[in-house]
Amino acid sequence: MASAKVELISGVSATASWMAATRANESRRSDAIFQDPLAALLAGDQGRKIVRSMPRRAMVHWGVVARTSAIDRLILDVLDSGVDTVVNLGAGLDTRPYRMPLPASLRWIEFDFPDVVAEKNQLLAEHRPMCRLERVGVDLSDRDARTRALSECATRSTNVLALTEGVISYFTNAEVKHLADDLLAISSIRAWIQDFDNAGRRPLPVGWEKKLKAAPFQFQVDDWFDFFRAAGWRPLKSVTTLEESERIGRPYPLDFPYGLLIRVLPKDMIRKILSLSGIVVLERRQA
Ligand SMILES: C[S@@+](CC[C@H](N)C(=O)[O-])C[C@H]1O[C@@H](n2cnc3c(N)ncnc32)[C@H](O)[C@@H]1O
């Protein structure tokens, strides 16, 4: 009997190695926008295979590079406002505490599933972060467990920056609303950096639904900013993917047919499309 083909992405935690492998590929380029020397080690074979297997990989690479670059810069900006702690929710195999110029006194706390945290701890045991790094293994969709873990971390801090990078899409609308409420309820969390995709409800790229069957994109809203505004978080600053890609000199790639279309469609239309996604720093709405 023929056995069913198992997809490489067997659950949402596998998407962490997809992102790490993408950062490893960027780091190998002669014109790399950032260096992530530990990404290849963390991504492993699984990450490399996922990158190769995903349709529209040039577009993913381009988007992840712009996102990483913008978030790096925005984190440094927000740290200047006196942040003493960063909580990175769904940190996956991110290595910012090792590769960014962070103050040694900064607390950086990563949250992800216990197995992701255990594997990361083991792989990075010999490496020294720039700041005070902790990791918490928790299922972030377990609201009670998440609130306990977050409160425990945030009560020891006075000015906390929350970060969710490539994470929100995997949660349902109700889970995202609860997360927004729970972060708002912790008064020391002053800002929240996240990537946004404000293209509204639309189908995934062809082939993605099957590949992401075990890690579906679930968060779907008509207006990303309205959703978070209604939940008490308003945009303080945002950087669109278009702006970041122009800043770093990385135009949309020449993948067929989208890269060609993007070069022949009216400029205004393209600029509008590429401005629908990006990175936003949210701050709590003033009372
Ligand atoms: C696309 S990866 C992004 C990882 C990292 N932020 C980055 O940009 O490289 C999504 C991450 O969210 C984590 N995640 C998703 N749902 C989660 C949950 N319910 N509990 C804990 N972690 C979760 C996954 O394990 C994975 O590491």
PDB file of C-alpha atoms and ligand atoms in Angstrom:
ATOM      1  CA  MET A   1       0.000   0.000   0.000  1.00  0.00           C
ATOM      2  CA  ALA A   2       1.407   3.396  -0.932  1.00  0.00           C
ATOM      3  CA  SER A   3       2.079   5.503   2.163  1.00  0.00           C
ATOM      4  CA  ALA A   4       0.754   9.065   2.272  1.00  0.00           C
ATOM      5  CA  LYS A   5       3.495  11.645   1.644  1.00  0.00           C
ATOM      6  CA  VAL A   6       4.305  13.472   4.852  1.00  0.00           C
ATOM      7  CA  GLU A   7       4.731  17.217   4.362  1.00  0.00           C
ATOM      8  CA  LEU A   8       8.013  18.719   5.575  1.00  0.00           C
ATOM      9  CA  ILE A   9       6.090  21.211   7.684  1.00  0.00           C
ATOM     10  CA  SER A  10       4.621  18.762  10.167  1.00  0.00           C
ATOM     11  CA  GLY A  11       3.492  21.475  12.583  1.00  0.00           C
ATOM     12  CA  VAL A  12       3.816  25.193  13.194  1.00  0.00           C
ATOM     13  CA  SER A  13       7.143  24.815  15.017  1.00  0.00           C
ATOM     14  CA  ALA A  14       8.744  23.583  11.752  1.00  0.00           C
ATOM     15  CA  THR A  15       8.179  27.047  10.277  1.00  0.00           C
ATOM     16  CA  ALA A  16      10.947  28.267  12.623  1.00  0.00           C
ATOM     17  CA  SER A  17      13.553  26.280  10.663  1.00  0.00           C
ATOM     18  CA  TRP A  18      12.116  27.637   7.373  1.00  0.00           C
ATOM     19  CA  MET A  19      12.788  31.202   8.580  1.00  0.00           C
ATOM     20  CA  ALA A  20      16.232  30.333   9.980  1.00  0.00           C
ATOM     21  CA  ALA A  21      17.275  28.694   6.687  1.00  0.00           C
ATOM     22  CA  THR A  22      16.148  31.799   4.813  1.00  0.00           C
ATOM     23  CA  ARG A  23      18.316  33.987   7.072  1.00  0.00           C
ATOM     24  CA  ALA A  24      21.209  31.552   6.589  1.00  0.00           C
ATOM     25  CA  ASN A  25      20.853  31.893   2.808  1.00  0.00           C
ATOM     26  CA  GLU A  26      20.893  35.670   3.088  1.00  0.00           C
ATOM     27  CA  SER A  27      23.999  35.561   5.287  1.00  0.00           C
ATOM     28  CA  ARG A  28      25.878  33.642   2.553  1.00  0.00           C
ATOM     29  CA  ARG A  29      25.285  36.310  -0.088  1.00  0.00           C
ATOM     30  CA  SER A  30      28.142  38.660  -0.949  1.00  0.00           C
ATOM     31  CA  ASP A  31      25.682  41.575  -0.661  1.00  0.00           C
ATOM     32  CA  ALA A  32      24.016  40.272   2.515  1.00  0.00           C
ATOM     33  CA  ILE A  33      21.833  42.811   4.313  1.00  0.00           C
ATOM     34  CA  PHE A  34      22.568  41.161   7.684  1.00  0.00           C
ATOM     35  CA  GLN A  35      24.748  38.420   9.067  1.00  0.00           C
ATOM     36  CA  ASP A  36      23.128  35.639  11.078  1.00  0.00           C
ATOM     37  CA  PRO A  37      26.056  33.280  11.628  1.00  0.00           C
ATOM     38  CA  LEU A  38      24.101  30.810  13.780  1.00  0.00           C
ATOM     39  CA  ALA A  39      21.137  30.506  11.416  1.00  0.00           C
ATOM     40  CA  ALA A  40      22.544  27.595   9.365  1.00  0.00           C
ATOM     41  CA  LEU A  41      23.274  25.564  12.485  1.00  0.00           C
ATOM     42  CA  LEU A  42      19.761  26.143  13.811  1.00  0.00           C
ATOM     43  CA  ALA A  43      17.951  25.628  10.492  1.00  0.00           C
ATOM     44  CA  GLY A  44      19.523  22.225   9.867  1.00  0.00           C
ATOM     45  CA  ASP A  45      18.551  19.988   6.949  1.00  0.00           C
ATOM     46  CA  GLN A  46      14.888  20.405   7.706  1.00  0.00           C
ATOM     47  CA  GLY A  47      15.021  24.174   7.202  1.00  0.00           C
ATOM     48  CA  ARG A  48      17.011  23.860   3.973  1.00  0.00           C
ATOM     49  CA  LYS A  49      14.560  21.294   2.598  1.00  0.00           C
ATOM     50  CA  ILE A  50      11.576  23.461   3.482  1.00  0.00           C
ATOM     51  CA  VAL A  51      13.107  26.482   1.728  1.00  0.00           C
ATOM     52  CA  ARG A  52      13.719  24.420  -1.414  1.00  0.00           C
ATOM     53  CA  SER A  53      10.248  22.904  -1.377  1.00  0.00           C
ATOM     54  CA  MET A  54       8.156  26.046  -0.912  1.00  0.00           C
ATOM     55  CA  PRO A  55       6.674  27.667  -4.023  1.00  0.00           C
ATOM     56  CA  ARG A  56       7.585  31.374  -4.443  1.00  0.00           C
ATOM     57  CA  ARG A  57      10.811  31.014  -2.487  1.00  0.00           C
ATOM     58  CA  ALA A  58      12.361  34.149  -4.041  1.00  0.00           C
ATOM     59  CA  MET A  59       9.404  36.166  -2.803  1.00  0.00           C
ATOM     60  CA  VAL A  60       9.696  34.604   0.670  1.00  0.00           C
ATOM     61  CA  HIS A  61      13.433  35.379   0.791  1.00  0.00           C
ATOM     62  CA  TRP A  62      12.830  38.971  -0.250  1.00  0.00           C
ATOM     63  CA  GLY A  63      10.050  39.411   2.325  1.00  0.00           C
ATOM     64  CA  VAL A  64      11.979  37.814   5.199  1.00  0.00           C
ATOM     65  CA  VAL A  65      15.075  39.920   4.477  1.00  0.00           C
ATOM     66  CA  ALA A  66      13.068  43.164   4.417  1.00  0.00           C
ATOM     67  CA  ARG A  67      11.218  42.116   7.568  1.00  0.00           C
ATOM     68  CA  THR A  68      14.378  41.160   9.460  1.00  0.00           C
ATOM     69  CA  SER A  69      16.137  44.342   8.453  1.00  0.00           C
ATOM     70  CA  ALA A  70      13.213  46.592   9.440  1.00  0.00           C
ATOM     71  CA  ILE A  71      12.646  44.816  12.759  1.00  0.00           C
ATOM     72  CA  ASP A  72      16.353  45.013  13.660  1.00  0.00           C
ATOM     73  CA  ARG A  73      16.269  48.773  13.173  1.00  0.00           C
ATOM     74  CA  LEU A  74      12.952  49.312  14.937  1.00  0.00           C
ATOM     75  CA  ILE A  75      14.094  47.296  17.940  1.00  0.00           C
ATOM     76  CA  LEU A  76      17.156  49.534  18.328  1.00  0.00           C
ATOM     77  CA  ASP A  77      14.919  52.628  18.005  1.00  0.00           C
ATOM     78  CA  VAL A  78      12.506  51.400  20.675  1.00  0.00           C
ATOM     79  CA  LEU A  79      15.345  50.336  22.998  1.00  0.00           C
ATOM     80  CA  ASP A  80      16.456  53.979  22.999  1.00  0.00           C
ATOM     81  CA  SER A  81      13.200  54.847  24.770  1.00  0.00           C
ATOM     82  CA  GLY A  82      14.384  53.044  27.913  1.00  0.00           C
ATOM     83  CA  VAL A  83      13.190  49.473  27.359  1.00  0.00           C
ATOM     84  CA  ASP A  84      14.664  47.114  29.961  1.00  0.00           C
ATOM     85  CA  THR A  85      13.133  43.853  28.686  1.00  0.00           C
ATOM     86  CA  VAL A  86      12.186  42.349  25.325  1.00  0.00           C
ATOM     87  CA  VAL A  87       9.709  39.463  25.227  1.00  0.00           C
ATOM     88  CA  ASN A  88       9.889  37.651  21.898  1.00  0.00           C
ATOM     89  CA  LEU A  89       6.750  35.536  21.525  1.00  0.00           C
ATOM     90  CA  GLY A  90       7.138  32.691  19.042  1.00  0.00           C
ATOM     91  CA  ALA A  91      10.873  33.431  18.890  1.00  0.00           C
ATOM     92  CA  GLY A  92      11.571  30.197  17.020  1.00  0.00           C
ATOM     93  CA  LEU A  93      15.215  30.069  15.922  1.00  0.00           C
ATOM     94  CA  ASP A  94      15.758  33.825  15.936  1.00  0.00           C
ATOM     95  CA  THR A  95      19.265  34.828  17.060  1.00  0.00           C
ATOM     96  CA  ARG A  96      19.004  38.582  17.639  1.00  0.00           C
ATOM     97  CA  PRO A  97      20.442  38.330  21.183  1.00  0.00           C
ATOM     98  CA  TYR A  98      23.638  36.904  19.623  1.00  0.00           C
ATOM     99  CA  ARG A  99      23.973  39.018  16.491  1.00  0.00           C
ATOM    100  CA  MET A 100      22.692  42.487  17.411  1.00  0.00           C
ATOM    101  CA  PRO A 101      24.547  45.220  19.336  1.00  0.00           C
ATOM    102  CA  LEU A 102      22.351  45.000  22.443  1.00  0.00           C
ATOM    103  CA  PRO A 103      23.156  46.448  25.867  1.00  0.00           C
ATOM    104  CA  ALA A 104      24.535  43.787  28.233  1.00  0.00           C
ATOM    105  CA  SER A 105      21.992  44.813  30.888  1.00  0.00           C
ATOM    106  CA  LEU A 106      18.968  44.177  28.619  1.00  0.00           C
ATOM    107  CA  ARG A 107      16.765  41.195  29.529  1.00  0.00           C
ATOM    108  CA  TRP A 108      15.595  39.285  26.467  1.00  0.00           C
ATOM    109  CA  ILE A 109      13.058  36.520  27.012  1.00  0.00           C
ATOM    110  CA  GLU A 110      12.127  34.114  24.239  1.00  0.00           C
ATOM    111  CA  PHE A 111       8.882  32.129  24.288  1.00  0.00           C
ATOM    112  CA  ASP A 112       8.118  29.144  22.092  1.00  0.00           C
ATOM    113  CA  PHE A 113       6.958  25.534  22.395  1.00  0.00           C
ATOM    114  CA  PRO A 114       8.972  23.539  24.981  1.00  0.00           C
ATOM    115  CA  ASP A 115      10.539  21.280  22.301  1.00  0.00           C
ATOM    116  CA  VAL A 116      11.710  24.281  20.231  1.00  0.00           C
ATOM    117  CA  VAL A 117      13.221  25.869  23.354  1.00  0.00           C
ATOM    118  CA  ALA A 118      14.935  22.616  24.394  1.00  0.00           C
ATOM    119  CA  GLU A 119      16.477  22.122  20.947  1.00  0.00           C
ATOM    120  CA  LYS A 120      17.626  25.738  20.746  1.00  0.00           C
ATOM    121  CA  ASN A 121      19.146  25.603  24.242  1.00  0.00           C
ATOM    122  CA  GLN A 122      21.083  22.517  23.270  1.00  0.00           C
ATOM    123  CA  LEU A 123      22.319  23.834  19.901  1.00  0.00           C
ATOM    124  CA  LEU A 124      23.384  27.200  21.337  1.00  0.00           C
ATOM    125  CA  ALA A 125      24.814  25.962  24.628  1.00  0.00           C
ATOM    126  CA  GLU A 126      28.354  26.988  23.652  1.00  0.00           C
ATOM    127  CA  HIS A 127      27.422  30.423  22.347  1.00  0.00           C
ATOM    128  CA  ARG A 128      27.246  33.617  24.383  1.00  0.00           C
ATOM    129  CA  PRO A 129      24.481  36.161  23.851  1.00  0.00           C
ATOM    130  CA  MET A 130      25.143  39.923  24.038  1.00  0.00           C
ATOM    131  CA  CYS A 131      22.499  40.441  26.723  1.00  0.00           C
ATOM    132  CA  ARG A 132      20.727  38.573  29.548  1.00  0.00           C
ATOM    133  CA  LEU A 133      18.856  35.872  27.674  1.00  0.00           C
ATOM    134  CA  GLU A 134      16.175  33.560  29.056  1.00  0.00           C
ATOM    135  CA  ARG A 135      13.918  31.062  27.290  1.00  0.00           C
ATOM    136  CA  VAL A 136      10.477  29.904  28.309  1.00  0.00           C
ATOM    137  CA  GLY A 137       8.851  26.806  26.837  1.00  0.00           C
ATOM    138  CA  VAL A 138       5.097  27.352  26.656  1.00  0.00           C
ATOM    139  CA  ASP A 139       2.211  26.769  24.286  1.00  0.00           C
ATOM    140  CA  LEU A 140       1.241  30.360  23.533  1.00  0.00           C
ATOM    141  CA  SER A 141      -2.292  29.338  22.606  1.00  0.00           C
ATOM    142  CA  ASP A 142      -2.808  28.140  26.197  1.00  0.00           C
ATOM    143  CA  ARG A 143      -4.047  31.453  27.551  1.00  0.00           C
ATOM    144  CA  ASP A 144      -3.600  30.679  31.255  1.00  0.00           C
ATOM    145  CA  ALA A 145      -0.108  29.268  30.857  1.00  0.00           C
ATOM    146  CA  ARG A 146       0.904  32.182  28.636  1.00  0.00           C
ATOM    147  CA  THR A 147      -0.469  34.783  31.034  1.00  0.00           C
ATOM    148  CA  ARG A 148       1.326  33.168  33.970  1.00  0.00           C
ATOM    149  CA  ALA A 149       4.630  33.039  32.079  1.00  0.00           C
ATOM    150  CA  LEU A 150       4.317  36.593  30.748  1.00  0.00           C
ATOM    151  CA  SER A 151       3.252  38.123  34.049  1.00  0.00           C
ATOM    152  CA  GLU A 152       6.093  36.413  35.817  1.00  0.00           C
ATOM    153  CA  CYS A 153       8.575  37.952  33.347  1.00  0.00           C
ATOM    154  CA  ALA A 154       6.946  41.356  33.037  1.00  0.00           C
ATOM    155  CA  THR A 155       6.507  42.035  36.744  1.00  0.00           C
ATOM    156  CA  ARG A 156      10.274  42.018  37.150  1.00  0.00           C
ATOM    157  CA  SER A 157      10.548  44.760  34.501  1.00  0.00           C
ATOM    158  CA  THR A 158       9.300  48.304  34.106  1.00  0.00           C
ATOM    159  CA  ASN A 159       9.488  48.948  30.362  1.00  0.00           C
ATOM    160  CA  VAL A 160       8.869  45.935  28.171  1.00  0.00           C
ATOM    161  CA  LEU A 161       8.868  45.616  24.388  1.00  0.00           C
ATOM    162  CA  ALA A 162       6.863  42.680  22.999  1.00  0.00           C
ATOM    163  CA  LEU A 163       7.823  41.196  19.643  1.00  0.00           C
ATOM    164  CA  THR A 164       5.846  38.793  17.462  1.00  0.00           C
ATOM    165  CA  GLU A 165       7.574  38.176  14.148  1.00  0.00           C
ATOM    166  CA  GLY A 166       5.921  35.825  11.660  1.00  0.00           C
ATOM    167  CA  VAL A 167       3.679  34.482  14.398  1.00  0.00           C
ATOM    168  CA  ILE A 168       0.288  36.204  14.386  1.00  0.00           C
ATOM    169  CA  SER A 169      -0.788  34.592  11.090  1.00  0.00           C
ATOM    170  CA  TYR A 170      -0.796  31.143  12.689  1.00  0.00           C
ATOM    171  CA  PHE A 171      -3.302  32.154  15.380  1.00  0.00           C
ATOM    172  CA  THR A 172      -7.073  32.431  14.988  1.00  0.00           C
ATOM    173  CA  ASN A 173      -8.696  35.869  15.192  1.00  0.00           C
ATOM    174  CA  ALA A 174     -10.003  35.027  18.664  1.00  0.00           C
ATOM    175  CA  GLU A 175      -6.536  33.961  19.842  1.00  0.00           C
ATOM    176  CA  VAL A 176      -4.985  37.164  18.502  1.00  0.00           C
ATOM    177  CA  LYS A 177      -7.649  39.252  20.242  1.00  0.00           C
ATOM    178  CA  HIS A 178      -6.940  37.445  23.526  1.00  0.00           C
ATOM    179  CA  LEU A 179      -3.218  37.964  23.054  1.00  0.00           C
ATOM    180  CA  ALA A 180      -3.745  41.689  22.390  1.00  0.00           C
ATOM    181  CA  ASP A 181      -5.953  41.931  25.518  1.00  0.00           C
ATOM    182  CA  ASP A 182      -3.491  40.010  27.668  1.00  0.00           C
ATOM    183  CA  LEU A 183      -0.504  42.081  26.568  1.00  0.00           C
ATOM    184  CA  LEU A 184      -2.509  45.251  27.234  1.00  0.00           C
ATOM    185  CA  ALA A 185      -3.370  44.001  30.732  1.00  0.00           C
ATOM    186  CA  ILE A 186       0.333  43.940  31.669  1.00  0.00           C
ATOM    187  CA  SER A 187       1.072  47.626  32.191  1.00  0.00           C
ATOM    188  CA  SER A 188       4.854  47.297  31.888  1.00  0.00           C
ATOM    189  CA  ILE A 189       4.449  46.185  28.247  1.00  0.00           C
ATOM    190  CA  ARG A 190       4.654  49.578  26.540  1.00  0.00           C
ATOM    191  CA  ALA A 191       5.240  48.665  22.895  1.00  0.00           C
ATOM    192  CA  TRP A 192       4.674  45.756  20.544  1.00  0.00           C
ATOM    193  CA  ILE A 193       6.518  45.187  17.273  1.00  0.00           C
ATOM    194  CA  GLN A 194       4.869  42.901  14.735  1.00  0.00           C
ATOM    195  CA  ASP A 195       4.792  42.307  11.007  1.00  0.00           C
ATOM    196  CA  PHE A 196       1.506  43.139   9.314  1.00  0.00           C
ATOM    197  CA  ASP A 197      -0.173  42.022   6.129  1.00  0.00           C
ATOM    198  CA  ASN A 198      -3.032  44.307   5.299  1.00  0.00           C
ATOM    199  CA  ALA A 199      -4.037  42.868   1.939  1.00  0.00           C
ATOM    200  CA  GLY A 200      -7.342  41.707   3.400  1.00  0.00           C
ATOM    201  CA  ARG A 201      -8.822  38.272   2.895  1.00  0.00           C
ATOM    202  CA  ARG A 202      -7.173  36.562  -0.067  1.00  0.00           C
ATOM    203  CA  PRO A 203      -5.957  33.107  -1.084  1.00  0.00           C
ATOM    204  CA  LEU A 204      -2.447  31.894  -0.283  1.00  0.00           C
ATOM    205  CA  PRO A 205       0.114  31.521  -3.072  1.00  0.00           C
ATOM    206  CA  VAL A 206      -0.542  28.392  -5.163  1.00  0.00           C
ATOM    207  CA  GLY A 207       0.776  25.264  -3.440  1.00  0.00           C
ATOM    208  CA  TRP A 208       1.064  26.791   0.031  1.00  0.00           C
ATOM    209  CA  GLU A 209      -2.195  25.454   1.394  1.00  0.00           C
ATOM    210  CA  LYS A 210      -1.008  21.857   1.018  1.00  0.00           C
ATOM    211  CA  LYS A 211       2.486  22.590   2.340  1.00  0.00           C
ATOM    212  CA  LEU A 212       1.072  24.475   5.319  1.00  0.00           C
ATOM    213  CA  LYS A 213      -1.722  22.023   6.079  1.00  0.00           C
ATOM    214  CA  ALA A 214      -0.297  21.339   9.540  1.00  0.00           C
ATOM    215  CA  ALA A 215       0.472  25.019  10.148  1.00  0.00           C
ATOM    216  CA  PRO A 216      -2.319  26.938   8.443  1.00  0.00           C
ATOM    217  CA  PHE A 217      -2.488  30.719   8.275  1.00  0.00           C
ATOM    218  CA  GLN A 218      -5.596  31.503  10.303  1.00  0.00           C
ATOM    219  CA  PHE A 219      -5.608  35.192  11.140  1.00  0.00           C
ATOM    220  CA  GLN A 220      -7.745  36.947   8.516  1.00  0.00           C
ATOM    221  CA  VAL A 221      -9.009  40.489   8.935  1.00  0.00           C
ATOM    222  CA  ASP A 222     -10.248  43.187   6.594  1.00  0.00           C
ATOM    223  CA  ASP A 223      -8.034  45.793   8.211  1.00  0.00           C
ATOM    224  CA  TRP A 224      -5.066  44.798  10.381  1.00  0.00           C
ATOM    225  CA  PHE A 225      -4.669  48.231  11.982  1.00  0.00           C
ATOM    226  CA  ASP A 226      -8.381  48.549  12.828  1.00  0.00           C
ATOM    227  CA  PHE A 227      -8.258  45.150  14.507  1.00  0.00           C
ATOM    228  CA  PHE A 228      -5.415  46.139  16.835  1.00  0.00           C
ATOM    229  CA  ARG A 229      -6.733  49.669  17.358  1.00  0.00           C
ATOM    230  CA  ALA A 230     -10.027  48.182  18.585  1.00  0.00           C
ATOM    231  CA  ALA A 231      -7.994  45.960  20.919  1.00  0.00           C
ATOM    232  CA  GLY A 232      -6.262  48.977  22.482  1.00  0.00           C
ATOM    233  CA  TRP A 233      -3.062  49.097  20.404  1.00  0.00           C
ATOM    234  CA  ARG A 234      -2.389  51.981  18.029  1.00  0.00           C
ATOM    235  CA  PRO A 235       0.413  52.356  15.483  1.00  0.00           C
ATOM    236  CA  LEU A 236       3.310  54.503  16.648  1.00  0.00           C
ATOM    237  CA  LYS A 237       5.496  53.912  13.618  1.00  0.00           C
ATOM    238  CA  SER A 238       5.359  51.633  10.606  1.00  0.00           C
ATOM    239  CA  VAL A 239       7.694  50.658   7.790  1.00  0.00           C
ATOM    240  CA  THR A 240       6.190  49.101   4.680  1.00  0.00           C
ATOM    241  CA  THR A 241       7.896  46.298   2.793  1.00  0.00           C
ATOM    242  CA  LEU A 242       8.199  48.695  -0.157  1.00  0.00           C
ATOM    243  CA  GLU A 243       9.975  51.320   1.970  1.00  0.00           C
ATOM    244  CA  GLU A 244      12.340  48.792   3.506  1.00  0.00           C
ATOM    245  CA  SER A 245      13.146  47.092   0.215  1.00  0.00           C
ATOM    246  CA  GLU A 246      13.961  50.496  -1.318  1.00  0.00           C
ATOM    247  CA  ARG A 247      16.055  51.443   1.709  1.00  0.00           C
ATOM    248  CA  ILE A 248      18.157  48.290   1.482  1.00  0.00           C
ATOM    249  CA  GLY A 249      18.271  48.293  -2.327  1.00  0.00           C
ATOM    250  CA  ARG A 250      16.452  44.995  -2.783  1.00  0.00           C
ATOM    251  CA  PRO A 251      13.663  45.330  -5.339  1.00  0.00           C
ATOM    252  CA  TYR A 252      10.998  42.630  -5.647  1.00  0.00           C
ATOM    253  CA  PRO A 253      12.747  39.576  -7.181  1.00  0.00           C
ATOM    254  CA  LEU A 254      12.485  38.532 -10.807  1.00  0.00           C
ATOM    255  CA  ASP A 255      10.404  35.409 -10.161  1.00  0.00           C
ATOM    256  CA  PHE A 256       8.081  34.299 -12.937  1.00  0.00           C
ATOM    257  CA  PRO A 257       5.443  35.624 -13.536  1.00  0.00           C
ATOM    258  CA  TYR A 258       5.056  37.997 -10.552  1.00  0.00           C
ATOM    259  CA  GLY A 259       8.456  39.666 -10.812  1.00  0.00           C
ATOM    260  CA  LEU A 260       7.713  40.451 -14.455  1.00  0.00           C
ATOM    261  CA  LEU A 261       4.183  41.659 -13.767  1.00  0.00           C
ATOM    262  CA  ILE A 262       5.465  43.949 -11.071  1.00  0.00           C
ATOM    263  CA  ARG A 263       7.742  45.536 -13.625  1.00  0.00           C
ATOM    264  CA  VAL A 264       5.052  46.140 -16.251  1.00  0.00           C
ATOM    265  CA  LEU A 265       2.004  47.122 -14.183  1.00  0.00           C
ATOM    266  CA  PRO A 266       1.438  50.832 -13.450  1.00  0.00           C
ATOM    267  CA  LYS A 267       3.970  52.028 -10.878  1.00  0.00           C
ATOM    268  CA  ASP A 268       1.323  53.445  -8.543  1.00  0.00           C
ATOM    269  CA  MET A 269      -0.502  50.144  -8.415  1.00  0.00           C
ATOM    270  CA  ILE A 270       2.688  48.226  -7.590  1.00  0.00           C
ATOM    271  CA  ARG A 271       3.720  50.697  -4.910  1.00  0.00           C
ATOM    272  CA  LYS A 272       0.267  50.311  -3.366  1.00  0.00           C
ATOM    273  CA  ILE A 273       0.468  46.495  -3.370  1.00  0.00           C
ATOM    274  CA  LEU A 274       3.963  46.416  -1.865  1.00  0.00           C
ATOM    275  CA  SER A 275       2.886  48.865   0.829  1.00  0.00           C
ATOM    276  CA  LEU A 276       0.179  46.563   2.163  1.00  0.00           C
ATOM    277  CA  SER A 277       2.653  44.631   4.288  1.00  0.00           C
ATOM    278  CA  GLY A 278       5.425  45.680   6.603  1.00  0.00           C
ATOM    279  CA  ILE A 279       6.363  46.148  10.212  1.00  0.00           C
ATOM    280  CA  VAL A 280       4.569  48.212  12.826  1.00  0.00           C
ATOM    281  CA  VAL A 281       5.447  49.414  16.301  1.00  0.00           C
ATOM    282  CA  LEU A 282       2.223  49.489  18.298  1.00  0.00           C
ATOM    283  CA  GLU A 283       1.808  51.446  21.500  1.00  0.00           C
ATOM    284  CA  ARG A 284      -1.004  51.211  24.017  1.00  0.00           C
ATOM    285  CA  ARG A 285      -3.880  53.582  23.342  1.00  0.00           C
ATOM    286  CA  GLN A 286      -3.842  56.493  25.779  1.00  0.00           C
ATOM    287  CA  ALA A 287      -6.601  56.224  28.402  1.00  0.00           C
TER     288      ALA A 287
HETATM  289  C1  LIG B   1       7.325  31.432  11.256  1.00  0.00           C
HETATM  290  S1  LIG B   1       8.016  30.988  12.806  1.00  0.00           S
HETATM  291  C2  LIG B   1       8.743  32.533  13.263  1.00  0.00           C
HETATM  292  C3  LIG B   1       9.855  32.350  14.243  1.00  0.00           C
HETATM  293  C4  LIG B   1      10.643  33.623  14.553  1.00  0.00           C
HETATM  294  N1  LIG B   1       9.818  34.633  15.163  1.00  0.00           N
HETATM  295  C5  LIG B   1      11.280  34.126  13.292  1.00  0.00           C
HETATM  296  O1  LIG B   1      10.833  35.137  12.757  1.00  0.00           O
HETATM  297  O2  LIG B   1      12.211  33.481  12.845  1.00  0.00           O
HETATM  298  C6  LIG B   1       6.601  30.907  13.891  1.00  0.00           C
HETATM  299  C7  LIG B   1       7.008  30.573  15.305  1.00  0.00           C
HETATM  300  O3  LIG B   1       5.869  30.704  16.152  1.00  0.00           O
HETATM  301  C8  LIG B   1       5.901  29.645  17.074  1.00  0.00           C
HETATM  302  N2  LIG B   1       4.529  29.381  17.547  1.00  0.00           N
HETATM  303  C9  LIG B   1       3.407  29.353  16.789  1.00  0.00           C
HETATM  304  N3  LIG B   1       2.352  29.016  17.555  1.00  0.00           N
HETATM  305  C10 LIG B   1       2.839  28.827  18.807  1.00  0.00           C
HETATM  306  C11 LIG B   1       2.258  28.461  20.041  1.00  0.00           C
HETATM  307  N4  LIG B   1       0.960  28.185  20.116  1.00  0.00           N
HETATM  308  N5  LIG B   1       3.047  28.359  21.124  1.00  0.00           N
HETATM  309  C12 LIG B   1       4.376  28.617  21.043  1.00  0.00           C
HETATM  310  N6  LIG B   1       4.992  28.986  19.899  1.00  0.00           N
HETATM  311  C13 LIG B   1       4.229  29.077  18.801  1.00  0.00           C
HETATM  312  C14 LIG B   1       6.429  28.466  16.274  1.00  0.00           C
HETATM  313  O4  LIG B   1       6.901  27.404  17.072  1.00  0.00           O
HETATM  314  C15 LIG B   1       7.517  29.137  15.474  1.00  0.00           C
HETATM  315  O5  LIG B   1       8.730  29.155  16.149  1.00  0.00           O
END
